[in-house]
mmCIF file of C-alpha atoms in Angstrom:
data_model
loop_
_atom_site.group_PDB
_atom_site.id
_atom_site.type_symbol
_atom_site.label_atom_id
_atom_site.label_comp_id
_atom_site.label_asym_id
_atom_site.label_seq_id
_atom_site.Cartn_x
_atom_site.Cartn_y
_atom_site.Cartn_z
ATOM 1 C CA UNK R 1469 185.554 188.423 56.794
ATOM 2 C CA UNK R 1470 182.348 186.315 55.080
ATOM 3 C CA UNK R 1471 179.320 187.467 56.587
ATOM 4 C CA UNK R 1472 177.929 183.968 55.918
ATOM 5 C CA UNK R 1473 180.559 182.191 57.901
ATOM 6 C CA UNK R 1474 182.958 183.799 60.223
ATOM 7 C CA UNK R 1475 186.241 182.034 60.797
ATOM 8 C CA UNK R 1476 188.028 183.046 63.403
ATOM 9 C CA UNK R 1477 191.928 182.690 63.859
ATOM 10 C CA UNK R 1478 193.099 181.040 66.945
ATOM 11 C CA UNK R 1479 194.513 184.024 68.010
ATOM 12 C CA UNK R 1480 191.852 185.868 67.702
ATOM 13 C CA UNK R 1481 189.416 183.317 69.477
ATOM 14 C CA UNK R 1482 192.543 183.674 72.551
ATOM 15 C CA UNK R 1483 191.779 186.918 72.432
ATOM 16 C CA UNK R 1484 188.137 186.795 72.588
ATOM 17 C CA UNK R 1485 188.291 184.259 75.467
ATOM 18 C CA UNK R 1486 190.721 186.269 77.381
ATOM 19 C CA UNK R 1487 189.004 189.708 77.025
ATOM 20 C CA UNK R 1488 185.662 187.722 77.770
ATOM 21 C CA UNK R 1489 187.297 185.966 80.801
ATOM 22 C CA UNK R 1490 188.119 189.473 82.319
ATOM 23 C CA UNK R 1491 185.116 191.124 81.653
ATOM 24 C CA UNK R 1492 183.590 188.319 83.436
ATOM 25 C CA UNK R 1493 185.764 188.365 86.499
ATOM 26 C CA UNK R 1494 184.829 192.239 87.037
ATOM 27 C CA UNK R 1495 181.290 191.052 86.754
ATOM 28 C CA UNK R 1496 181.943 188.093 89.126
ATOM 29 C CA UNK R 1497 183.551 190.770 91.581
ATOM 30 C CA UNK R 1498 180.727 193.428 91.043
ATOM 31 C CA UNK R 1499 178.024 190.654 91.914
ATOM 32 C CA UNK R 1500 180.055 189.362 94.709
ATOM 33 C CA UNK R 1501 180.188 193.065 96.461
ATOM 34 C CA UNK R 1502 176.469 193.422 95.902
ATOM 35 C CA UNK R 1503 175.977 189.881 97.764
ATOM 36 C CA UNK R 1504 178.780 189.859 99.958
ATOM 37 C CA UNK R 1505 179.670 186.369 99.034
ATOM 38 C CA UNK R 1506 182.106 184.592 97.138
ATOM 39 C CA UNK R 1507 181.056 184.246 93.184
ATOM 40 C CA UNK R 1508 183.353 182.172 90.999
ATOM 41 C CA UNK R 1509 183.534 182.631 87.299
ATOM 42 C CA UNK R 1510 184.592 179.594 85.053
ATOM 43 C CA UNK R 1511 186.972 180.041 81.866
ATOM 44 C CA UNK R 1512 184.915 181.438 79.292
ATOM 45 C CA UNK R 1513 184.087 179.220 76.378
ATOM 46 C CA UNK R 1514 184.009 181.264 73.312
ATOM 47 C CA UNK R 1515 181.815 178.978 70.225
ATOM 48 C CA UNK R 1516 180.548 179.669 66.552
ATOM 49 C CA UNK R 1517 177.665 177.550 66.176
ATOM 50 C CA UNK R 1518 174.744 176.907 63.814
ATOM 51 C CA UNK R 1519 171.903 179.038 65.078
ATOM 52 C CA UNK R 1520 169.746 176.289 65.228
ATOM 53 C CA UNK R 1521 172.046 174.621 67.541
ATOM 54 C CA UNK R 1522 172.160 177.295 70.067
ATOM 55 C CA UNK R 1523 168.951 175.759 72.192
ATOM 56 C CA UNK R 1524 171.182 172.810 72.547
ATOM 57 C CA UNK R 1525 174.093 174.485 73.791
ATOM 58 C CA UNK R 1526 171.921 176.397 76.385
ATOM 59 C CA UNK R 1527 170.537 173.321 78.127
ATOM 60 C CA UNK R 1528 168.087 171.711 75.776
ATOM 61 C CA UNK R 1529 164.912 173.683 73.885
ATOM 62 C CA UNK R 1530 162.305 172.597 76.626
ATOM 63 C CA UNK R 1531 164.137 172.988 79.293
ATOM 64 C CA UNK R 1532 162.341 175.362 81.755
ATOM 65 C CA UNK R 1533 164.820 178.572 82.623
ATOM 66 C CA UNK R 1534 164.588 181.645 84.283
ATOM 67 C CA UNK R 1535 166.351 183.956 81.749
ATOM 68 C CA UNK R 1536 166.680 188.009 81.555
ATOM 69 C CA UNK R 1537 167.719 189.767 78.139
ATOM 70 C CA UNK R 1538 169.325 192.958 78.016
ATOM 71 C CA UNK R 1539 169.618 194.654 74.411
ATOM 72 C CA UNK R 1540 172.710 196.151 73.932
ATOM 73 C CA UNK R 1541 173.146 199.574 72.122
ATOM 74 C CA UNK R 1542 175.653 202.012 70.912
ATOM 75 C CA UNK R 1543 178.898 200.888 68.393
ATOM 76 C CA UNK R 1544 178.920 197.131 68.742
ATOM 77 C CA UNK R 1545 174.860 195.882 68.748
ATOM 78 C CA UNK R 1546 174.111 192.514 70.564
ATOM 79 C CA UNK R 1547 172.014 191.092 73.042
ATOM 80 C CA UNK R 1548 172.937 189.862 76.301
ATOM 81 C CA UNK R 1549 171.012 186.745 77.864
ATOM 82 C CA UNK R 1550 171.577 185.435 81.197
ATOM 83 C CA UNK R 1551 169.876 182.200 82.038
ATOM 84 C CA UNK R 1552 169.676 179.664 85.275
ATOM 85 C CA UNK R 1553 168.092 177.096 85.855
ATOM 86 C CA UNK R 1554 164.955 177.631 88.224
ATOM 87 C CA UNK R 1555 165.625 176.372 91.499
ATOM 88 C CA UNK R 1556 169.056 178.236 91.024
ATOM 89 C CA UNK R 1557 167.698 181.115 90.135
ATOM 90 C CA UNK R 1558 165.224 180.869 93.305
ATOM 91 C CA UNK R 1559 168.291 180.567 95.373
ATOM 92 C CA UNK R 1560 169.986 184.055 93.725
ATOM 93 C CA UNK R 1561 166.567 185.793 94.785
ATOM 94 C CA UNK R 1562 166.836 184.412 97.990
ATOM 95 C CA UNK R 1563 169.921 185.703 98.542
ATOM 96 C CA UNK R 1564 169.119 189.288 97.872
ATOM 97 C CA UNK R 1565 165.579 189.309 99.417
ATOM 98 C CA UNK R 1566 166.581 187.251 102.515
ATOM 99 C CA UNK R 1567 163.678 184.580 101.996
ATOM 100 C CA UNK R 1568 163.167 181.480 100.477
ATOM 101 C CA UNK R 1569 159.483 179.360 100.383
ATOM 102 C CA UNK R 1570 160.367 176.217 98.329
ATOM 103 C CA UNK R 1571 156.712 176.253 98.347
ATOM 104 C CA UNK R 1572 155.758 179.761 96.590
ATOM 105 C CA UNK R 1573 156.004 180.563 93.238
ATOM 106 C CA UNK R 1574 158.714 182.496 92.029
ATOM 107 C CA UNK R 1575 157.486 185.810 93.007
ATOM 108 C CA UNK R 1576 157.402 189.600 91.500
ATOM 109 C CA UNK R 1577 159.771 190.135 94.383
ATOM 110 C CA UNK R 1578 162.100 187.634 93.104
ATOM 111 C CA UNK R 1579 161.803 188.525 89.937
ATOM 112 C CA UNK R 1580 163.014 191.868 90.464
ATOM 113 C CA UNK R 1581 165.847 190.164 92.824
ATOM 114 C CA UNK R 1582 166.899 188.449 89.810
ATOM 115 C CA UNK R 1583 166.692 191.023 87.417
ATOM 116 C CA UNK R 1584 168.951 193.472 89.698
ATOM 117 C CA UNK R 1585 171.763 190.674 90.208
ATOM 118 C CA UNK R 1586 171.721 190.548 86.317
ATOM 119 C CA UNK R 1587 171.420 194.108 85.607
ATOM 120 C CA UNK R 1588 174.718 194.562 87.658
ATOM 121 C CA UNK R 1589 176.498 191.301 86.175
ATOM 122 C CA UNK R 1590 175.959 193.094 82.681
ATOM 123 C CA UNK R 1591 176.592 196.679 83.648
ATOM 124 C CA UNK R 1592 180.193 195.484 85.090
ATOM 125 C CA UNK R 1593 180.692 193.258 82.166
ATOM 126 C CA UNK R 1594 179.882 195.903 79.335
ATOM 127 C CA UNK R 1595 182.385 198.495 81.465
ATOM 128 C CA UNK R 1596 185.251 196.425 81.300
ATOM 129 C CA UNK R 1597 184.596 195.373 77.532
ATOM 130 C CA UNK R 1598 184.125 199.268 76.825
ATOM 131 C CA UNK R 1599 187.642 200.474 78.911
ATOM 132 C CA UNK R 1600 189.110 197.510 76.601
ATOM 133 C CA UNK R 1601 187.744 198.366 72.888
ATOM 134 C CA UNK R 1602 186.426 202.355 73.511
ATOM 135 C CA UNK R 1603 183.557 200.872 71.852
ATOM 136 C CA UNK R 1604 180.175 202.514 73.261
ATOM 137 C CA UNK R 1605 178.083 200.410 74.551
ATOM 138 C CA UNK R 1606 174.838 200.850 76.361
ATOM 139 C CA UNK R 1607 172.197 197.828 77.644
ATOM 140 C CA UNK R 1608 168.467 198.320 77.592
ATOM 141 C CA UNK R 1609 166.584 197.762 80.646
ATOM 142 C CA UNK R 1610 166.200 194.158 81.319
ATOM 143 C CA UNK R 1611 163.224 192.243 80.463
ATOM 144 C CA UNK R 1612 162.964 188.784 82.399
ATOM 145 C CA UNK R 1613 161.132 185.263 80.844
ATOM 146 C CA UNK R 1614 160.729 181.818 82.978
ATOM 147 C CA UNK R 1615 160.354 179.944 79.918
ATOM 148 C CA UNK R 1616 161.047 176.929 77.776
ATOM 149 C CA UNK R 1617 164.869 177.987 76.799
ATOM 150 C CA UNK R 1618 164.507 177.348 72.933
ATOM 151 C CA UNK R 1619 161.515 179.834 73.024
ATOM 152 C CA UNK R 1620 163.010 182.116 75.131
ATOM 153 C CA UNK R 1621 166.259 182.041 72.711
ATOM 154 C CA UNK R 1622 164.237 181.567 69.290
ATOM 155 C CA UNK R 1623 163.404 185.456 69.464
ATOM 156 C CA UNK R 1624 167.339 186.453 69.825
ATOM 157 C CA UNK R 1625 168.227 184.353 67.166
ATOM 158 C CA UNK R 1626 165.926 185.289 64.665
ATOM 159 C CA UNK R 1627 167.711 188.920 64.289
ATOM 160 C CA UNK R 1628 171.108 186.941 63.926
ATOM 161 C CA UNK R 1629 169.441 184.642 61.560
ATOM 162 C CA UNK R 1630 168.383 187.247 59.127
ATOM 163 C CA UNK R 1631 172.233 188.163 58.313
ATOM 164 C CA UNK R 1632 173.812 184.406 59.016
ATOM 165 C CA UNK R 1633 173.536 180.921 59.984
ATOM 166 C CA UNK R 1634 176.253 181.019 62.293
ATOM 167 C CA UNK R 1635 175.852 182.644 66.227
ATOM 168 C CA UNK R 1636 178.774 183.783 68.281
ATOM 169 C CA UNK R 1637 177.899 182.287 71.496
ATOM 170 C CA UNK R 1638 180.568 183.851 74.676
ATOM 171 C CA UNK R 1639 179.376 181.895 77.699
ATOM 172 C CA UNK R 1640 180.644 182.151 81.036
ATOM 173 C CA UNK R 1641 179.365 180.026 83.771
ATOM 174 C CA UNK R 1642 179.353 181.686 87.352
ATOM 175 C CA UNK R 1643 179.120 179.851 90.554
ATOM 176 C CA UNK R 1644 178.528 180.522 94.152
ATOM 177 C CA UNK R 1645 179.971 177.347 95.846
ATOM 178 C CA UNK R 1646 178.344 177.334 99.217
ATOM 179 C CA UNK R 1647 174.851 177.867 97.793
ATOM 180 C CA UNK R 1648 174.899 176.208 94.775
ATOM 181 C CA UNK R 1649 173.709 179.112 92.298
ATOM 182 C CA UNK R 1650 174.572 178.385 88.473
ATOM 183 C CA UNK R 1651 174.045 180.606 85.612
ATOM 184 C CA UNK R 1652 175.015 181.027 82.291
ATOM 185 C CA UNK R 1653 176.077 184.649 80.807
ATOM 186 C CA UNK R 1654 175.662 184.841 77.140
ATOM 187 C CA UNK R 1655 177.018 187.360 74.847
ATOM 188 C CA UNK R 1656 175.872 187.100 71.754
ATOM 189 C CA UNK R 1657 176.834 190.159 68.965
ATOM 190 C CA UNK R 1658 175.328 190.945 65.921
ATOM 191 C CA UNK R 1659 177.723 189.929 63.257
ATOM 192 C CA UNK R 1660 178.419 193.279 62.095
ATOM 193 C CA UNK R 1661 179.744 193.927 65.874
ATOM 194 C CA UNK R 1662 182.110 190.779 65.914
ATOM 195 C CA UNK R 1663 184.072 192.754 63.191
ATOM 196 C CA UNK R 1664 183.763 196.077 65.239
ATOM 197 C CA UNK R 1665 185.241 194.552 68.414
ATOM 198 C CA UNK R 1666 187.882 192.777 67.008
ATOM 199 C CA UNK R 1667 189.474 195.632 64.900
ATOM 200 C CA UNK R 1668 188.891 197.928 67.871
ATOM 201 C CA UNK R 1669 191.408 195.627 69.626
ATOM 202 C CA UNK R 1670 193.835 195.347 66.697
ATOM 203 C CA UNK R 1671 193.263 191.159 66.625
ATOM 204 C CA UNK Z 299 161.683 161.194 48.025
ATOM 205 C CA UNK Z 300 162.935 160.717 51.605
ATOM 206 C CA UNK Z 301 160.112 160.964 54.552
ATOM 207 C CA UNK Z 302 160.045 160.242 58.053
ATOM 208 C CA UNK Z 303 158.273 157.509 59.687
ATOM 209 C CA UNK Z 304 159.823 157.559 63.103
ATOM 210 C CA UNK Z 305 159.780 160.386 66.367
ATOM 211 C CA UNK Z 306 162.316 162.827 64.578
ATOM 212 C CA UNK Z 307 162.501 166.163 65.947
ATOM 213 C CA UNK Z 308 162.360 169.375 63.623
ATOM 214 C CA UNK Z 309 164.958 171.814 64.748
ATOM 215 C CA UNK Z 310 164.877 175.804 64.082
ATOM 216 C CA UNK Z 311 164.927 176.689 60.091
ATOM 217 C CA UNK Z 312 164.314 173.027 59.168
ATOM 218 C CA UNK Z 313 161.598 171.009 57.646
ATOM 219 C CA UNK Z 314 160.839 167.713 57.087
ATOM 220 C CA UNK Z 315 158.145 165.459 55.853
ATOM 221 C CA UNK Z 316 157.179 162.332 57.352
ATOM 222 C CA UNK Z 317 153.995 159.587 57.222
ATOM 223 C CA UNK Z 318 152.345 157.216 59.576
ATOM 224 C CA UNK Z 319 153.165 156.151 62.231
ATOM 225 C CA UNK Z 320 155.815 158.962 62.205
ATOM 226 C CA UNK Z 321 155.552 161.315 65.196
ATOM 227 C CA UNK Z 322 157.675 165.441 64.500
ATOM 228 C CA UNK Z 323 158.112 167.259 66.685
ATOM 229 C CA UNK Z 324 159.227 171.458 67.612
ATOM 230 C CA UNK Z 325 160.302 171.334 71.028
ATOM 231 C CA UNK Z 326 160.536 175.103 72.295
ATOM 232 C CA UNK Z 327 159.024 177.295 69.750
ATOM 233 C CA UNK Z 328 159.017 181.042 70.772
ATOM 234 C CA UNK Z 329 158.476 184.002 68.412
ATOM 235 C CA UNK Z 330 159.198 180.677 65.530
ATOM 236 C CA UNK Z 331 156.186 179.594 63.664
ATOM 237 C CA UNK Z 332 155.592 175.925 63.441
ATOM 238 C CA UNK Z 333 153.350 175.241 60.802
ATOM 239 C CA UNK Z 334 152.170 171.870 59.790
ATOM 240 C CA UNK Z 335 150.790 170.386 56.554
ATOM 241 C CA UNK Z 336 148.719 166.928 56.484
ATOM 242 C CA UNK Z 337 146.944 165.043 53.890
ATOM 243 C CA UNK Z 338 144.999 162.567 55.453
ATOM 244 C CA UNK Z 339 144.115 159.939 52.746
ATOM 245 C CA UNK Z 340 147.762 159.093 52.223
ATOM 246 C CA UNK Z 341 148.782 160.180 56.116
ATOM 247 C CA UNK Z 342 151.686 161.959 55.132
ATOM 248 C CA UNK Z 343 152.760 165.386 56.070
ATOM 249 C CA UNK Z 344 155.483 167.940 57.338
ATOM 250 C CA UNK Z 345 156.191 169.997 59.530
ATOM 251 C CA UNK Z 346 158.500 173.413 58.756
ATOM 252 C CA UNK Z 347 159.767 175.567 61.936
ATOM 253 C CA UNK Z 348 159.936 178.687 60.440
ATOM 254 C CA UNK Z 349 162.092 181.722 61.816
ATOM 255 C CA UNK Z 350 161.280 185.002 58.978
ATOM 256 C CA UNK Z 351 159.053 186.147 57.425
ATOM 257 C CA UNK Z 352 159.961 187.031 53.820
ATOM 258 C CA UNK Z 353 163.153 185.591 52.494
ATOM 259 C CA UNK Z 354 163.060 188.802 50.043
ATOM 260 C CA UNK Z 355 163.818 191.481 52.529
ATOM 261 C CA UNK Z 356 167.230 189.268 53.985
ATOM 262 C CA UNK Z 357 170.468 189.136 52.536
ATOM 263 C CA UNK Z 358 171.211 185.798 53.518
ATOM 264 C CA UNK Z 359 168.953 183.521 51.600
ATOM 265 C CA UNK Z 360 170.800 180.095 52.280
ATOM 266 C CA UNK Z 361 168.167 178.489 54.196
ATOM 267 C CA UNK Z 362 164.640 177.976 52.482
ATOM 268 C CA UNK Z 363 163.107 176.090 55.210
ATOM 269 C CA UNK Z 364 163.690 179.320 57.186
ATOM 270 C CA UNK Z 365 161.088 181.981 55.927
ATOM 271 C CA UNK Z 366 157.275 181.708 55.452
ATOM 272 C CA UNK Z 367 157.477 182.566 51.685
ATOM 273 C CA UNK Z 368 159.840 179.651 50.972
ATOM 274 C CA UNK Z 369 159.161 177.127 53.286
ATOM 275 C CA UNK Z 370 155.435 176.817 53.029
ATOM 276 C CA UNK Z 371 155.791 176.583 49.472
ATOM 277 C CA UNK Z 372 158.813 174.058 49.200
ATOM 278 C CA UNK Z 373 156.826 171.834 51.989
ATOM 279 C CA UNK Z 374 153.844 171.613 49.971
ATOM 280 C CA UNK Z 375 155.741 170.878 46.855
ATOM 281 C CA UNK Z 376 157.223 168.167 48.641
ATOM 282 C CA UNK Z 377 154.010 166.875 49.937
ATOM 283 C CA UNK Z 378 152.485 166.702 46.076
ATOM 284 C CA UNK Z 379 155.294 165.099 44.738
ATOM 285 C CA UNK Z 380 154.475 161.988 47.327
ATOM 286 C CA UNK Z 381 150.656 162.226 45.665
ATOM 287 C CA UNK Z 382 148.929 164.695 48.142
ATOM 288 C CA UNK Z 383 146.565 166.776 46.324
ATOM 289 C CA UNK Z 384 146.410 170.080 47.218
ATOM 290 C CA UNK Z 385 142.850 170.569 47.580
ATOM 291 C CA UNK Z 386 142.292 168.196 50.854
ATOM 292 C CA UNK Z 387 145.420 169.108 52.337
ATOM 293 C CA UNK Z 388 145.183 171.222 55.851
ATOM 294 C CA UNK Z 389 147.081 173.330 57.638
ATOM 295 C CA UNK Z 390 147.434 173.835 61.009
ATOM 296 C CA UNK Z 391 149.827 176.629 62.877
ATOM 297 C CA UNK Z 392 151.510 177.402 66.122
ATOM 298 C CA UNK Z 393 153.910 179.463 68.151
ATOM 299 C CA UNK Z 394 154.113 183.095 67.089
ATOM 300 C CA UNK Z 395 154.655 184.279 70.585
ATOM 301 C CA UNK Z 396 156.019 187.610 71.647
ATOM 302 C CA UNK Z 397 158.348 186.593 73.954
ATOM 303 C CA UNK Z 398 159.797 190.218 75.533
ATOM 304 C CA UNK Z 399 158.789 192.884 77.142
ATOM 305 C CA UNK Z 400 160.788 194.980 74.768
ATOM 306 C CA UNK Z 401 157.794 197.375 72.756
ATOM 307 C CA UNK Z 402 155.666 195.263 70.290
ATOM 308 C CA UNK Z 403 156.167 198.483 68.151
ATOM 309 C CA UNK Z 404 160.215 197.344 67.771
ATOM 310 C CA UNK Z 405 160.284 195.463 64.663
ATOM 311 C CA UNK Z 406 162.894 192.988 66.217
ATOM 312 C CA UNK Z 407 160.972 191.963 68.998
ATOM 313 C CA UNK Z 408 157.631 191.901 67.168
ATOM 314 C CA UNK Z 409 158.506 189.346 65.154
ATOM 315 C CA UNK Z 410 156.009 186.576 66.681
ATOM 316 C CA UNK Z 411 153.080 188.796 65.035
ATOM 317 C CA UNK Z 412 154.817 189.053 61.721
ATOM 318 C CA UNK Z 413 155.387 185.904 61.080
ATOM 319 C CA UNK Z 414 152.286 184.718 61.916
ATOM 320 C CA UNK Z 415 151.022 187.319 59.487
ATOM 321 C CA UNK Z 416 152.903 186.175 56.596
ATOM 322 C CA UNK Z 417 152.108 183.189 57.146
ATOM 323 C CA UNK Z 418 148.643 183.375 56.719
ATOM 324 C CA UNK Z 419 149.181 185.531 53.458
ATOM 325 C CA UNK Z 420 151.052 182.692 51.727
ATOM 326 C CA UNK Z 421 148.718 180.002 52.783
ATOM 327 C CA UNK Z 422 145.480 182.392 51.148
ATOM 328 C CA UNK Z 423 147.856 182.535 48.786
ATOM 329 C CA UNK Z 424 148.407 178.710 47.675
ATOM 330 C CA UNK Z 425 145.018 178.290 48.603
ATOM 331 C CA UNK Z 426 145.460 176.764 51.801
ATOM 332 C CA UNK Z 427 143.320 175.643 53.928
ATOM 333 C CA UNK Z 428 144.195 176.538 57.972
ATOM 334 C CA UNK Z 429 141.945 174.501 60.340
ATOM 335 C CA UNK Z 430 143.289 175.327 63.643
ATOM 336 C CA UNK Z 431 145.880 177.259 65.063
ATOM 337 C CA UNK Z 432 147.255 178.148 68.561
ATOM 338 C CA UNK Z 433 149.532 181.357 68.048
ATOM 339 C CA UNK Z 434 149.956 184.620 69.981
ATOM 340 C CA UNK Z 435 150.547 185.324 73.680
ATOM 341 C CA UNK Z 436 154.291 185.288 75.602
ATOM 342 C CA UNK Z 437 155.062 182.085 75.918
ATOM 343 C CA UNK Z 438 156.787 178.874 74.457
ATOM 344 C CA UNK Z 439 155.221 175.969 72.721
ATOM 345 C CA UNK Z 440 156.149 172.462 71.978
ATOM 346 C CA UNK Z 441 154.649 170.680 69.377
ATOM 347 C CA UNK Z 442 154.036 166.993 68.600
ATOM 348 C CA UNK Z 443 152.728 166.411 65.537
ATOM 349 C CA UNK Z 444 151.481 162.897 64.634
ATOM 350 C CA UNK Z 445 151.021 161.301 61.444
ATOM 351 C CA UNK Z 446 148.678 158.886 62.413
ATOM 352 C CA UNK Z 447 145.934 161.065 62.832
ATOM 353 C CA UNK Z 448 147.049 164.210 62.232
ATOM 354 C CA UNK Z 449 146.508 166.003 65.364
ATOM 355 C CA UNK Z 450 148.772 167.828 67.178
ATOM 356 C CA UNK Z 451 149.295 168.016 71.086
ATOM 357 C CA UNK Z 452 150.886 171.232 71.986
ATOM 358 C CA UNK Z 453 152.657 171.497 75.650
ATOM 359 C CA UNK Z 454 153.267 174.628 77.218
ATOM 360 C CA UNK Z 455 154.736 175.256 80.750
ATOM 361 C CA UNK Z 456 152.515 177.378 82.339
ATOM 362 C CA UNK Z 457 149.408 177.581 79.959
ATOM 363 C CA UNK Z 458 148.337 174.289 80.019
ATOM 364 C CA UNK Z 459 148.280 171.355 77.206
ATOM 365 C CA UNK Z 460 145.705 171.162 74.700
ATOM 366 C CA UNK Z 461 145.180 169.085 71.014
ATOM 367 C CA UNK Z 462 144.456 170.572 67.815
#
């Protein structure tokens, strides 16, 4: 596998978007316990890109987004990013915190609303990808930005960029229906961990 | 040589050059530096959106227009071969940011400060001249850039707008 350019099989992009899609349904479940509401996950879309596309792909570089990183550690290295939009991500903290003020700024409180819907969308995510590949894999505490998305994203890349030109970008969009809450999970692994996941999965 | 001389944005790890009435732009720029070159007799310049530092400690050197040590130099080279002479030309820099709460002692996440760092080295050492700069702090910039006069309007969400 080229370090500069990783082509992936069709198979093995199948099975990247079907281990991705489960992972993400555990999350989807986990987050949906913790809320007591109904959280949908959308098919996984599973794209190599140029890393200087990637601000495109996550809603435009000046778009304003709340977005929380987690580092991820242990045999397969990546980052984790979720990002919404931020009257959707105003709506999550509501949710958990049982207020909403269209009027206040998004608060330390729902900050750390945010930040604990995320840290358990992750956590049930990096389980199931762990029971699947016996990789170990551990997130960093999460670290939250309300930001322009290409700066918020320029940072992540710039590890990638120092190996490739290419990102992996796994993005699965989860909904809840009734309140209209969008946000966009992002896996992104260090190109070294690609190779470590796949062969741990015999694809 | 090929230049700009409409509104054309310049993406992450690219550079371009451009002259009056031309407008560039960064939209977005986090721990990226932007940094801009103008020569105001012929009102020409560029603009390179830098992501590394050093294109000597990476094993991936593809992209010039990516690291400080290659893209300064390839931008000003660019800039002389349209007639800019060296000595007049001035340099202005933005974006640098440290965008996570992740330790600024982590190399990863310090990379705002070390680019911003090299930068400066390679413009002392081309002889550069930097007359103004907005870099640092933990957020995003976006920068317009235009030809015209060669100032350069940065936006930020939460920090306010300001020319340099």
């Amino acid at each position: 596998m080229s370090k500069d350019k990783i082509i992936l099989t069709d198979r093995q992009k199948d099975v990247l978007k079907e281990m991705a899609n489960i992972c993400a349904g555990n999350a989807a479940t986990s987050l949906s316990q913790l809320l007591n509401r109904k959280i949908e996950m959308n098919v996984p879309q599973v794209d190599f890109m140029p890393v200087s596309s990637v601000p495109e792909a996550v809603g435009g570089a000046e778009a304003l987004v709340v977005g929380v990183v987690f580092q991820v550690f242990g045999d397969a290295p990546g980052v984790i990013l979720l990002l919404f939009p931020q009257p959707d991500a105003r709506v999550l903290a509501s949710i958990l915190t049982g207020k909403y003020d269209s009027s206040k700024v998004f608060t330390e409180m729902d900050q750390s609303a945010v930040k604990e819907a995320s840290s358990i969308l992750s956590g049930a995510y990096l389980n199931t990808l762990t029971s699947f590949t016996q990789l170990g894999l551990i997130p960093s505490t999460p670290s939250i930005i309300i930001d322009m998305a290409g700066a918020l994203i320029d940072g992540i890349l710039i590890q990638l960029a120092a190996v490739t030109e290419y990102a992996l970008l796994i993005d699965s969009e989860f909904v809840d229906e009734e309140k209209s809450v969008r946000g966009h999970f992002f896996l992104l692994p260090n190109p070294g961990s690609l190779e470590s996941i796949l062969s741990s999965i015999g694809a | 040589m090929d230049y700009e001389t409409n509104e054309t944005h310049v993406g992450m790890a690219d550079m371009k050059i451009a002259k009056a009435p031309a407008v560039l732009t960064s939209l977005g720029i986090g721990s990226c530096v932007g940094v801009i070159l103008y020569y105001a007799r012929a009102k020409i310049g560029g603009l390179a959106h830098i992501m590394l530092p050093d294109i000597d400690s990476v094993k991936n050197k593809v992209n010039r227009a990516k690291f400080a040590n290659t893209a300064i130099p390839d931008l000003l080279e660019k800039l002389e071969n349209l007639g800019a002479d060296r000595r007049f030309v001035k340099v202005k820099i933005m974006g640098g940011a440290h965008m996570f709460g992740f330790s600024k002692t982590n190399k990863v996440f310090n990379i705002g400060a070390r680019n911003v760092e090299k930068v400066r080295e390679v413009l002392k050492a081309l002889k550069l001249r930097l007359v103004a700069e907005d870099v640092g702090g933990s957020y995003g910039r976006s920068l317009y850039f235009y030809l015209e006069t060669g100032e350069v309007r940065v936006r930020t969400i939460a920090h306010g707008e300001r020319t340099i």
